[in-house]
Coordinates of C-alpha atoms in Angstrom, one line a residue:
Chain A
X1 CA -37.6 -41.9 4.3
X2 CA -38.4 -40.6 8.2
X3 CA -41.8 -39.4 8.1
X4 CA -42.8 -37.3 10.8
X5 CA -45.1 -39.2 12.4
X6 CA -42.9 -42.0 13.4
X7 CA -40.6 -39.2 14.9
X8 CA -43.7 -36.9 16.3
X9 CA -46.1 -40.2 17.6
X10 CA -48.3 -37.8 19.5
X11 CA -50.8 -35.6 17.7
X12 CA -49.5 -32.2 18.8
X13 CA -52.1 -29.6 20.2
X14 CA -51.4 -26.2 18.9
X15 CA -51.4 -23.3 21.4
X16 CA -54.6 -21.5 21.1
X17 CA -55.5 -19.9 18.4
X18 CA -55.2 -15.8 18.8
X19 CA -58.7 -13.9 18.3
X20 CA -59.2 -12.3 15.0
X21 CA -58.4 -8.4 16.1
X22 CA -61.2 -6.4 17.0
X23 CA -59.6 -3.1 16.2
X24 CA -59.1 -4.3 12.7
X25 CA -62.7 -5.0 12.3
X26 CA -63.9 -1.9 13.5
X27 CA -61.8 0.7 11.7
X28 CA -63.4 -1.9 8.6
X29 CA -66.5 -1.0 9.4
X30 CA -66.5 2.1 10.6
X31 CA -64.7 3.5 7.3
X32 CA -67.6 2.0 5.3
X33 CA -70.2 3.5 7.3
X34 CA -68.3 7.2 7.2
X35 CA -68.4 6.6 3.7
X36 CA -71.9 6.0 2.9
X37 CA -72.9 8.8 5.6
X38 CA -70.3 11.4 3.4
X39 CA -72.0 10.6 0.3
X40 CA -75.4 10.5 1.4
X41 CA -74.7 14.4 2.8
X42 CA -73.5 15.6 -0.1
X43 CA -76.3 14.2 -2.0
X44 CA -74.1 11.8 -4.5
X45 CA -75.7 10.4 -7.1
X46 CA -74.4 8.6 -10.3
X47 CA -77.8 9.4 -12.5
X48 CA -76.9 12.9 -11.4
X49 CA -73.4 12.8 -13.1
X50 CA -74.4 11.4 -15.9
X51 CA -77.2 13.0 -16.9
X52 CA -75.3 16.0 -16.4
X53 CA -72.6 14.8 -18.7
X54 CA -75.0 13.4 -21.6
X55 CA -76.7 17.0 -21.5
X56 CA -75.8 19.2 -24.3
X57 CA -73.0 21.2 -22.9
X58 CA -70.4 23.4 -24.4
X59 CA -67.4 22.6 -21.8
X60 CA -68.0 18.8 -22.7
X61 CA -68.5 19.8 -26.4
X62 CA -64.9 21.5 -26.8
X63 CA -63.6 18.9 -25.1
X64 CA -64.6 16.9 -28.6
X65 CA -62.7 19.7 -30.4
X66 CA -60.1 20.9 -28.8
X67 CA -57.8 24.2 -30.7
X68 CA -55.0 22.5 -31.5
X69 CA -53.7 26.0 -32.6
X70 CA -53.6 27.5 -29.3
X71 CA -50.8 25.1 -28.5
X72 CA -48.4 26.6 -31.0
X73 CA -49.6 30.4 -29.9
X74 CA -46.1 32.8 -29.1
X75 CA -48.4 33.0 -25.3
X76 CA -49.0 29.5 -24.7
X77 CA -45.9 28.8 -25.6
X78 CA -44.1 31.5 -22.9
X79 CA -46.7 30.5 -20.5
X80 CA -45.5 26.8 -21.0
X81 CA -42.1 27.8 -20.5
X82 CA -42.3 29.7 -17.3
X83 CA -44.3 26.4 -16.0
X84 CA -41.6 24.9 -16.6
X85 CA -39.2 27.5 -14.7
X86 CA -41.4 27.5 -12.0
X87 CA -41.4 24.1 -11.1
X88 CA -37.3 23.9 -11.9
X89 CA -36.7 27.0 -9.3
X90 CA -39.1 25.5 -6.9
X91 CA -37.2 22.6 -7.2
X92 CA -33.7 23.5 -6.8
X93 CA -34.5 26.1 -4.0
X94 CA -36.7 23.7 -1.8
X95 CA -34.9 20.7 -1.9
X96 CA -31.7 22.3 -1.8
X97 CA -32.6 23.5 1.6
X98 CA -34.5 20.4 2.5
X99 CA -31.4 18.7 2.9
X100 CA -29.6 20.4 5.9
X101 CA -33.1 20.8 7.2
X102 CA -33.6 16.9 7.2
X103 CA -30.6 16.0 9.0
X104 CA -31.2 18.9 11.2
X105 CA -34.3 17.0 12.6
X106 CA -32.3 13.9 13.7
X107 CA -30.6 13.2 16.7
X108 CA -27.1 12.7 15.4
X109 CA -27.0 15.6 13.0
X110 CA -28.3 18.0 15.7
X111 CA -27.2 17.5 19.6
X112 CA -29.2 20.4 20.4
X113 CA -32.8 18.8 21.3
X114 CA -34.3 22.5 21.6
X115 CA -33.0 23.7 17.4
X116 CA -34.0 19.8 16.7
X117 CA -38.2 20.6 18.3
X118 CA -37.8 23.7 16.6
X119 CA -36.7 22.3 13.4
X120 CA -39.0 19.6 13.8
X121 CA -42.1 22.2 14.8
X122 CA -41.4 24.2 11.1
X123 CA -41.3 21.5 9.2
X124 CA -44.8 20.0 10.5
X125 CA -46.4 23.5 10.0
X126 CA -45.1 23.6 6.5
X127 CA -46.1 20.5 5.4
X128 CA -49.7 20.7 7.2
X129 CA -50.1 23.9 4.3
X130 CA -51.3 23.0 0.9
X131 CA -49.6 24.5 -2.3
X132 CA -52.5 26.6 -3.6
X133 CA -53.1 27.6 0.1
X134 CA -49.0 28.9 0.0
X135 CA -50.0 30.3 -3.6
X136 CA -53.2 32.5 -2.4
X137 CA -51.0 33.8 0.6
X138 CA -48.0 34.9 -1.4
X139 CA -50.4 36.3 -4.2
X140 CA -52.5 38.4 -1.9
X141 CA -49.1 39.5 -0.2
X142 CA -46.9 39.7 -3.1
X143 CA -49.2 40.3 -5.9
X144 CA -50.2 38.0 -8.8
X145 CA -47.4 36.4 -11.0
X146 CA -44.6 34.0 -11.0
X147 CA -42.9 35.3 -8.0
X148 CA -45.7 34.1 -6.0
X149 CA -45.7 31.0 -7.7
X150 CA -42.3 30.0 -6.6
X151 CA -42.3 31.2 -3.4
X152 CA -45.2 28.5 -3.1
X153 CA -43.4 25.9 -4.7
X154 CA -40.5 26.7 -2.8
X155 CA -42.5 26.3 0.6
X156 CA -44.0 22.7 -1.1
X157 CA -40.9 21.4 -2.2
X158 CA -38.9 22.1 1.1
X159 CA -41.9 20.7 3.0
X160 CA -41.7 17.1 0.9
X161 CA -38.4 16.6 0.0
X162 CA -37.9 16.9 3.8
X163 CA -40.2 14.3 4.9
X164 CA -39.2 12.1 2.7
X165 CA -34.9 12.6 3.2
X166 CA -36.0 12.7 7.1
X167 CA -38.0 9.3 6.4
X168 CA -34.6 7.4 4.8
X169 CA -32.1 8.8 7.9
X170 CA -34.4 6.8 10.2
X171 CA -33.5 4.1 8.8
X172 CA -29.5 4.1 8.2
X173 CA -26.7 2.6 9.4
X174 CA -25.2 4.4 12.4
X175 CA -22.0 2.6 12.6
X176 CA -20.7 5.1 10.1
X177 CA -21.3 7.6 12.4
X178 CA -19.5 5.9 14.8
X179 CA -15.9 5.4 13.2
X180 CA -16.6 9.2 12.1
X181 CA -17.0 10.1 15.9
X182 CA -14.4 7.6 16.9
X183 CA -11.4 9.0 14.3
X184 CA -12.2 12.5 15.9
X185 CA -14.4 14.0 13.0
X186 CA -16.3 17.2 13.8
X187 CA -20.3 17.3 13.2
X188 CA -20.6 18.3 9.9
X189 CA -17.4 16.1 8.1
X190 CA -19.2 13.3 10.2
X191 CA -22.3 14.3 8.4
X192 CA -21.1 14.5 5.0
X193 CA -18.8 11.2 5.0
X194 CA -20.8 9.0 6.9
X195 CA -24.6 10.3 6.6
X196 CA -24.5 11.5 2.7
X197 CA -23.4 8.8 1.1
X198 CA -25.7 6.4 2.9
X199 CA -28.8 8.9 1.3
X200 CA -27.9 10.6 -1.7
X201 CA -29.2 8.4 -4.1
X202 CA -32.9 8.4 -2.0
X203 CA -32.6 12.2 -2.3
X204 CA -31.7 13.1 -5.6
X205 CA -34.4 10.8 -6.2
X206 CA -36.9 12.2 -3.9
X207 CA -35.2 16.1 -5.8
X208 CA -36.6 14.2 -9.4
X209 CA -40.1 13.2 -7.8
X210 CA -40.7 16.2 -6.2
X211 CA -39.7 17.8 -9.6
X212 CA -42.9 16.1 -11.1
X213 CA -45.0 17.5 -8.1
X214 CA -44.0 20.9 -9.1
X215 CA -44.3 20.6 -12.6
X216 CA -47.7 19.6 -12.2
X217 CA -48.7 22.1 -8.9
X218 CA -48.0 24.5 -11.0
X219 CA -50.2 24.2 -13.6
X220 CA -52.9 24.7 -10.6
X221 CA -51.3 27.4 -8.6
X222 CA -52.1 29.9 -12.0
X223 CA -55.5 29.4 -11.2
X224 CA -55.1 31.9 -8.1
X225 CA -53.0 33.9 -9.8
X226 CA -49.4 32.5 -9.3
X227 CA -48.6 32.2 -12.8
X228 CA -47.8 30.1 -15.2
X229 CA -49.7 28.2 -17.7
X230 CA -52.2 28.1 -14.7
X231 CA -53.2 31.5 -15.6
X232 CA -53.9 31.2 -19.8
X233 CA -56.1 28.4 -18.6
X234 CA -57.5 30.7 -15.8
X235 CA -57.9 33.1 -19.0
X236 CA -59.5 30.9 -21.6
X237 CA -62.1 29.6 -18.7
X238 CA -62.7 33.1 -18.3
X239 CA -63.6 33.6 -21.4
X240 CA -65.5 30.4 -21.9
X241 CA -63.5 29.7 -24.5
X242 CA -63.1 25.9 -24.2
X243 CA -61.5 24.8 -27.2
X244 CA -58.6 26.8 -26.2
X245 CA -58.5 25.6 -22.6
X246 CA -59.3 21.7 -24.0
X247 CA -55.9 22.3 -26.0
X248 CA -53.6 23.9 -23.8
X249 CA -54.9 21.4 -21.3
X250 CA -53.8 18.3 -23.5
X251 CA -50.5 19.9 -24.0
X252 CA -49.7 20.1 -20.6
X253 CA -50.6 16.3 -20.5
X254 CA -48.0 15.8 -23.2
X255 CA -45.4 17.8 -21.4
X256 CA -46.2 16.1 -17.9
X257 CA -46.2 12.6 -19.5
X258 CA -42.8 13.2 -20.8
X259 CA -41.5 14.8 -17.7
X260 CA -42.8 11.9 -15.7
X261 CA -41.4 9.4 -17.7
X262 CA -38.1 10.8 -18.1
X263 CA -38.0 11.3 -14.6
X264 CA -39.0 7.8 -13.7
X265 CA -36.4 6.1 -15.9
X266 CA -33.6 8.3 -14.0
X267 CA -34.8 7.2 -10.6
X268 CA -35.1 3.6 -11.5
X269 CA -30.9 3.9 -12.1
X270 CA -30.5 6.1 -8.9
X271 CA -32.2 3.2 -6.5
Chain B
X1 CA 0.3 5.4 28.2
X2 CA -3.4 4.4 29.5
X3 CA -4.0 4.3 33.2
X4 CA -7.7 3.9 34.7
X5 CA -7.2 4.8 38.6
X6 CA -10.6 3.8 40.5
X7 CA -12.5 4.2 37.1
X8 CA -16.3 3.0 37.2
X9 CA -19.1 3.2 34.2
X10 CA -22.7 2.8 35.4
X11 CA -25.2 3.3 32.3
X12 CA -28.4 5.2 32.5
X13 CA -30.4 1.9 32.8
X14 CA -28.1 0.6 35.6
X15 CA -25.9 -1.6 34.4
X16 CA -22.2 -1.1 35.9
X17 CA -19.8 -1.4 32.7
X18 CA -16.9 -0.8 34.7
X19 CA -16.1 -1.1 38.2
X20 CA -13.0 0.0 40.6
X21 CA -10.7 -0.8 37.8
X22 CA -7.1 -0.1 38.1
X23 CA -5.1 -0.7 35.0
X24 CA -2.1 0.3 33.2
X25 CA -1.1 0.0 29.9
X26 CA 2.2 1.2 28.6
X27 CA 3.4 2.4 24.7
X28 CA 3.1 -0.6 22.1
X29 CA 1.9 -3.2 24.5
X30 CA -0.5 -5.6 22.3
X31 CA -2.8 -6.4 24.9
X32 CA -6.1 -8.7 24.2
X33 CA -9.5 -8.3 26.8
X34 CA -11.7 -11.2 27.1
X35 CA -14.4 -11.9 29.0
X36 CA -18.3 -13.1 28.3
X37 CA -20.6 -10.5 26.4
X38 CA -22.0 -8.0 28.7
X39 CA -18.8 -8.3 30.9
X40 CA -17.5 -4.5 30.0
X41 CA -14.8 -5.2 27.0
X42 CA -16.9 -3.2 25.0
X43 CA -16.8 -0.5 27.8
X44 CA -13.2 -0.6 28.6
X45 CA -12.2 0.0 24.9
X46 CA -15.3 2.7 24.3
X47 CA -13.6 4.7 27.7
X48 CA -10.5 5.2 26.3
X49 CA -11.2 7.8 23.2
X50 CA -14.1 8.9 25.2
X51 CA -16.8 7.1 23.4
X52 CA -18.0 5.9 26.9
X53 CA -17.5 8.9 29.3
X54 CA -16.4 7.3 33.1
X55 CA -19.2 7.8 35.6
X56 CA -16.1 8.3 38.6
X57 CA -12.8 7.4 38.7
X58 CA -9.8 8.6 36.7
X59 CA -8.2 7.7 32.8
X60 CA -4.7 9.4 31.5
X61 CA -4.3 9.0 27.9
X62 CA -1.0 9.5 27.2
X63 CA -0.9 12.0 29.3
X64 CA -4.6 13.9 29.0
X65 CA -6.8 13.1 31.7
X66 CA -9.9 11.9 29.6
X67 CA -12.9 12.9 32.2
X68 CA -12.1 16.7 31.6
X69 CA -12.1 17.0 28.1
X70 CA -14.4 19.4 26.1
X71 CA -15.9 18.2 22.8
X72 CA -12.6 19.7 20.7
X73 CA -10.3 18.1 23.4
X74 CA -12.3 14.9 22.8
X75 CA -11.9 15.2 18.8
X76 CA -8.2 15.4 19.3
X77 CA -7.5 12.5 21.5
X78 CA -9.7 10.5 18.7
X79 CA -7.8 11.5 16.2
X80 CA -5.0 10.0 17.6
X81 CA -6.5 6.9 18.6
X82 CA -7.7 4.1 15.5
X83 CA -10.8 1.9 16.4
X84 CA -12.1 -1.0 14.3
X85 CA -15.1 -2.8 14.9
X86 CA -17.2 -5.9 15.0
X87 CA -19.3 -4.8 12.2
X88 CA -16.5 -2.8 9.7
X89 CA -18.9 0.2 10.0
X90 CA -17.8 1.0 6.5
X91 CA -20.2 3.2 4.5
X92 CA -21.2 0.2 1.9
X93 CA -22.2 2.9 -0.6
X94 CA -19.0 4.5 -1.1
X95 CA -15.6 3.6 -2.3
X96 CA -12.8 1.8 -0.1
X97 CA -10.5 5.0 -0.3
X98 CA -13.2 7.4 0.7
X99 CA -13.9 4.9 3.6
X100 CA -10.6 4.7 4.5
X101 CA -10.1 8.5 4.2
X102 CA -12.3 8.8 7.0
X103 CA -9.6 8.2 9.0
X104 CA -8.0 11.6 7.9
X105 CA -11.1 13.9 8.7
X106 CA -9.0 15.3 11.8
X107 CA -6.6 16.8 9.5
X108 CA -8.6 17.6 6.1
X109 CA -10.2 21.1 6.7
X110 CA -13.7 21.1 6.6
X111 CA -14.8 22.9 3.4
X112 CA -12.7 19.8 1.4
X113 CA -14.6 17.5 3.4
X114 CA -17.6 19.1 2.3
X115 CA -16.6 19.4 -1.2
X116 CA -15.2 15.4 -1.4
X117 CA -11.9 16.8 -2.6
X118 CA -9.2 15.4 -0.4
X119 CA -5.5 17.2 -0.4
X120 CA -2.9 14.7 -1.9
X121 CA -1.3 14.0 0.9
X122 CA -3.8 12.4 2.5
X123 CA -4.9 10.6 -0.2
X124 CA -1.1 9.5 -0.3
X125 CA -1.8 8.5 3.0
X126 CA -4.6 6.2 2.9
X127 CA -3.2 4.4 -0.3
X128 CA -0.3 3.3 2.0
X129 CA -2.5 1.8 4.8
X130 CA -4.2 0.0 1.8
X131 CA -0.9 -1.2 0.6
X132 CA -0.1 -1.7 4.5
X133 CA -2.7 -4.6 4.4
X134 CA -2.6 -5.1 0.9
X135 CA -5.6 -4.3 -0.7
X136 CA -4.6 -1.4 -2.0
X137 CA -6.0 -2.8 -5.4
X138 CA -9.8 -2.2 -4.1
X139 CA -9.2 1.5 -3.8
X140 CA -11.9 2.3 -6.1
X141 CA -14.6 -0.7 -5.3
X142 CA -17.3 -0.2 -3.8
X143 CA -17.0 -1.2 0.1
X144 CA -20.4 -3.3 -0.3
X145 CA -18.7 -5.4 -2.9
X146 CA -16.1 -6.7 -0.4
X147 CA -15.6 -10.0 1.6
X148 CA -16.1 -9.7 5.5
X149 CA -12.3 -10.2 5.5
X150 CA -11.2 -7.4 2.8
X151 CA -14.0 -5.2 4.4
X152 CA -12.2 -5.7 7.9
X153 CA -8.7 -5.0 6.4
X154 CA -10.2 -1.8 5.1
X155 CA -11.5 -0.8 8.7
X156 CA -7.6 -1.4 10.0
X157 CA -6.9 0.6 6.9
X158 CA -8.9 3.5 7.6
X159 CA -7.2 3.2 11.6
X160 CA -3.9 3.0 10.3
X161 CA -4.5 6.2 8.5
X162 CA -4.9 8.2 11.5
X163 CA -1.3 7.2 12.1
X164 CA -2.4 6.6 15.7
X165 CA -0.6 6.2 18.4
X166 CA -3.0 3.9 19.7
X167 CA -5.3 1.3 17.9
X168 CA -8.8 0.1 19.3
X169 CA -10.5 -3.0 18.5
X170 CA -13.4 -4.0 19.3
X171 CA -14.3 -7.4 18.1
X172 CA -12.9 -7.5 15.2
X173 CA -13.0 -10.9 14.0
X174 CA -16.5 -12.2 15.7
X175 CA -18.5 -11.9 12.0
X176 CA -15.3 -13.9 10.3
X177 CA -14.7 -17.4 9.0
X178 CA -11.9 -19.2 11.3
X179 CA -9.1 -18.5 8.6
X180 CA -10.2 -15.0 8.0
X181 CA -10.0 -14.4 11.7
X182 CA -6.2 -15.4 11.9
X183 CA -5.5 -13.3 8.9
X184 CA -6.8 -9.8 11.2
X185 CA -5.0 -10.6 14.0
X186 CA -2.0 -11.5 12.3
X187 CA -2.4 -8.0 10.2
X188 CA -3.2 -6.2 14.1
X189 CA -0.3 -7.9 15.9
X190 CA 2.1 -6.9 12.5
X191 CA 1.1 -3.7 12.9
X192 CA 1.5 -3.3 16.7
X193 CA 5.2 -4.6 16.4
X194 CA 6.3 -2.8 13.1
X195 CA 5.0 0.4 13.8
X196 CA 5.0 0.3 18.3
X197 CA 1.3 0.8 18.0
X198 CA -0.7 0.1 21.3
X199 CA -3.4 -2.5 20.8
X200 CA -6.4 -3.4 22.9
X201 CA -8.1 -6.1 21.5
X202 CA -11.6 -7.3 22.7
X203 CA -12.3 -11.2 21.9
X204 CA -14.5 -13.9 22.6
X205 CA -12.0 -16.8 21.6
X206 CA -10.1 -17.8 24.3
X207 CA -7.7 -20.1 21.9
X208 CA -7.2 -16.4 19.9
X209 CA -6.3 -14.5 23.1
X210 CA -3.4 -16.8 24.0
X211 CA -2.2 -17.2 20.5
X212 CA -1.8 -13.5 19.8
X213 CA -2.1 -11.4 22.9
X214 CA 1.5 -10.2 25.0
X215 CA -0.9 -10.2 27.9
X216 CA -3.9 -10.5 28.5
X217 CA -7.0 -9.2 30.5
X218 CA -10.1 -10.9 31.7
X219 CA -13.3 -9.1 32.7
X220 CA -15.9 -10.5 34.7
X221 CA -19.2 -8.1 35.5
X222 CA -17.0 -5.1 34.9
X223 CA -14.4 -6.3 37.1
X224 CA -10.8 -7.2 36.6
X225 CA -10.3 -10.2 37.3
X226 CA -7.1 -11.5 35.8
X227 CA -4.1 -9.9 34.4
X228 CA -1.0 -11.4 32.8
X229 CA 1.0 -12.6 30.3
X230 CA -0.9 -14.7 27.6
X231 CA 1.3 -17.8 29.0
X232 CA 0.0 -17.7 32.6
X233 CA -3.8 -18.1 31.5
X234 CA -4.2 -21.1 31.9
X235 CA -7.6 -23.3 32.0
X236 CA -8.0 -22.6 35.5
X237 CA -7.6 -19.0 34.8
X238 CA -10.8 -18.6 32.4
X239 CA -12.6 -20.9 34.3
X240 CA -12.7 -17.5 36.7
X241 CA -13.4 -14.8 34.0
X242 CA -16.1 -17.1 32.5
X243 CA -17.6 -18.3 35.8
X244 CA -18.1 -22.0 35.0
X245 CA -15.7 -24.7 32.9
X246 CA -14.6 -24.3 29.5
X247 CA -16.7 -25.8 26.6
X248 CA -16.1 -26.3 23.2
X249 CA -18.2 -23.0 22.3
X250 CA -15.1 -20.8 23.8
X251 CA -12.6 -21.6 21.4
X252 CA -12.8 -21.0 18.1
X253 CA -10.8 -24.4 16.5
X254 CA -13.2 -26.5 18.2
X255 CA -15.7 -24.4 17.5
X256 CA -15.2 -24.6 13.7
X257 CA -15.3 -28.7 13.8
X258 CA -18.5 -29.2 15.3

């Protein structure tokens, strides 16, 4: 047996040691202290919360007794299903689009560096816009209802579904592209035999996950208006009817849950 | 025919790829480069279908002068012109025949392409490069489920289904075993003969030059410095392309035994 000190005799001095980063422990720090100076501005306080909570309160105390009846209701039920339609369109139309608009941003799908900063510019400003911001806009513009809905998931789902298919062409393999270039294949058959392929299972699971997004934006995006089951919760809050809104609100859960799981199981066999 | 008259390659950073070189290449020569990395084989094959665009000089691919062709002109001349490479560039995530396919995307119009449905002839046409280097048998695997040697026959495959007039390859046995290696050339040097195919082969092994190459070309710093028949390159010969003597590192036999 050769043990390493016969073959090593001298005790070797390491080079010196690098300094623990400075830049690391000040972004520590300094989040902690913009935390505690948030929270002291908005006047946090757990006693606050709770004794809020532990006060006899209606919204709390349907909560304990949610209508399960509401959930089987010929409204809920429609309301429920154009969710659903919603965040399906949304869907379909975004991503659909987010595709070409992806590739569009890098520098072997488009040779053009003006379209690409253009391209590029759009899909920044998009993405830097909230859902229920799109949703207010398009419901003050095109009145309240589904339309406005989907235009706003539309918006949302082109803005993700981009950055996410732009995020997996960063990292491919480009010598695809280059036995496409080099057997005299025009831009878009190079595109579609040597850049799809490489991402289509990343996007069609990016398509399901932004699915789930929807689905669940648009529960919120009824709340201004954009329809949905967003807006028979909108109605029973309204109305302070909170067993109604405790029930529909649990549904939803359900439906979500499902969705999500579903989903999940189809992009584990995608990846 | 492939003539370079005065042609010179300088990149954007400043290297010269390419300098003064005069060369001439006639139909169905099989004709091997070597030279040490960084000494323009890569350059010299990448210049003929245009990959590498000359900075001055002139190159006549049978007979289109290369420096004045638009992007469709470009597209053409590639079409006729196969290239393989060091690394297979295969798309791992898609079958051998739609990998070899890509060889007929000059011909397919583009809303099949887009669509994945190839006409039957060209489908007809890649299974008989597959058969050509018999492998035809993987036509449905998965390219990332090949060997380095199955996935490199599949790169000549997807060449030879260009039906070129001219076949490019650029290193295509440095990520092989020693075996594997003589398997390719043998498949590139059947091919050249059968079907009169030029071939410009880049390689490192100077043993593999001289054992497959009709003549051969050494590059040193972008410059030509020795052309001839494989039988003429002698030691003293690659002593000048590589610039100091011969070690066991340059040949690939010896190289396998240490």
């Amino acid at each position: 047996m050769t043990h390493l000190d016969t073959v090593v005799p001298d005790a070797p001095t390491l080079p010196r040691k690098p300094r623990p980063a400075l830049f690391t422990i000040a972004t520590i720090a300094a989040a902690i202290a913009l935390t505690i100076v948030t929270a002291r501005s908005v006047d946090f306080s757990f006693g606050e919360i709770i004794g809020n909570l532990s006060r006899k309160n209606s919204v709390v105390e349907g909560l304990l007794n949610p209508d399960w009846g509401q959930i089987w209701s010929r409204r809920s039920r429609s309301a429920f299903i154009e969710t659903l339609q919603l965040a399906v369109l949304g869907t379909a139309t975004g991503a659909t689009l987010a595709l070409p608009l992806a590739l569009w941003t890098t520098t072997f799908g488009n040779p053009n560096r003006w379209i690409r900063t253009v391209v590029r510019s759009f899909n920044n400003v998009n993405r830097a816009i909230p859902d229920l911001l799109w949703a207010s806009l398009f419901v003050a513009s095109v009145g309240i209802g589904a339309l406005s809905g989907l235009l706003a998931l539309f918006f949302f789902s082109l803005a993700v579904t981009t950055k996410l298919t732009s995020d997996t062409l960063d990292g491919i393999d480009m010598g695809p592209i280059e036995a496409a270039n080099a057997a005299g294949a025009s831009l878009p058959k190079m595109l579609r035999t040597a850049v799809v392929p490489q991402i289509l299972p990343a996007y069609a699971s990016f398509v399901l996950y932004n699915f789930e997004l929807n689905l669940r934006a648009s529960a919120v995006l009824g709340l201004v208006g954009a329809g949905g089951i967003g807006l028979r919760i909108e109605f029973f809050r309204g109305r302070g009817d909170w067993e109604a809104l405790w029930g529909l609100v649990f549904m939803f859960f359900i439906v979500v849950f499902v969705v999500e799981r579903l989903s999940v199981t189809l992009r584990r066999r995608l990846v | 025919m492939i003539r370079f008259e005065q042609a010179c390659v300088t990149y954007p950073n400043g290297v010269v790829g390419m300098k003064d070189l005069d060369l001439t290449i006639d139909d169905g020569e099989f004709v091997v480069i070597v030279g040490l990395s960084g000494a323009g084989k890569s350059t010299l094959i990448r210049a003929i279908n245009g990959l590498v665009p000359l900075t001055s000089g002139r190159l006549d691919v049978n007979g289109r002068d290369v420096t004045k062709l638009n992007r469709s002109g470009l597209r053409e001349l590639r079409s006729g012109i196969g290239m393989i490479f060091q690394g297979f560039n295969l798309v791992d995530r898609t079958t051998v025949l739609k990998n070899v396919l890509m060889g007929r995307l000059h011909e397919v119009p583009t809303w099949r392409t887009l669509i994945g449905r190839y006409p039957a002839a060209d489908i007809d046409l890649a299974a008989r490069a597959l058969q050509r280097v018999e492998i035809l048998e993987k036509a449905y695997s998965r390219a990332s489920d090949l060997s380095g040697g199955q996935r490199q026959r599949v790169g000549i495959a997807r060449a030879l289904a260009q039906e070129p007039a001219i076949i490019l390859a650029d290193e295509p046995v440095a990520s092989l075993d020693p075996p594997t290696s003589h398997v390719v050339m043998r498949y590139l040097q059947q091919i050249s003969r059968e079907l009169g195919i030029t071939t410009i082969v880049n390689l490192h092994f100077l043993d593999l030059a001289t054992a497959y190459a009709d003549r051969i070309i050494g590059l040193r710093d972008g410059v030509l410095v020795f052309d001839g028949p494989g039988s003429d390159a002698d030691e003293q010969v690659f002593e000048s392309i590589y610039g100091r003597s011969l070690t066991a590192d340059d040949t690939m036999t010896k190289h396998a035994a240490l």
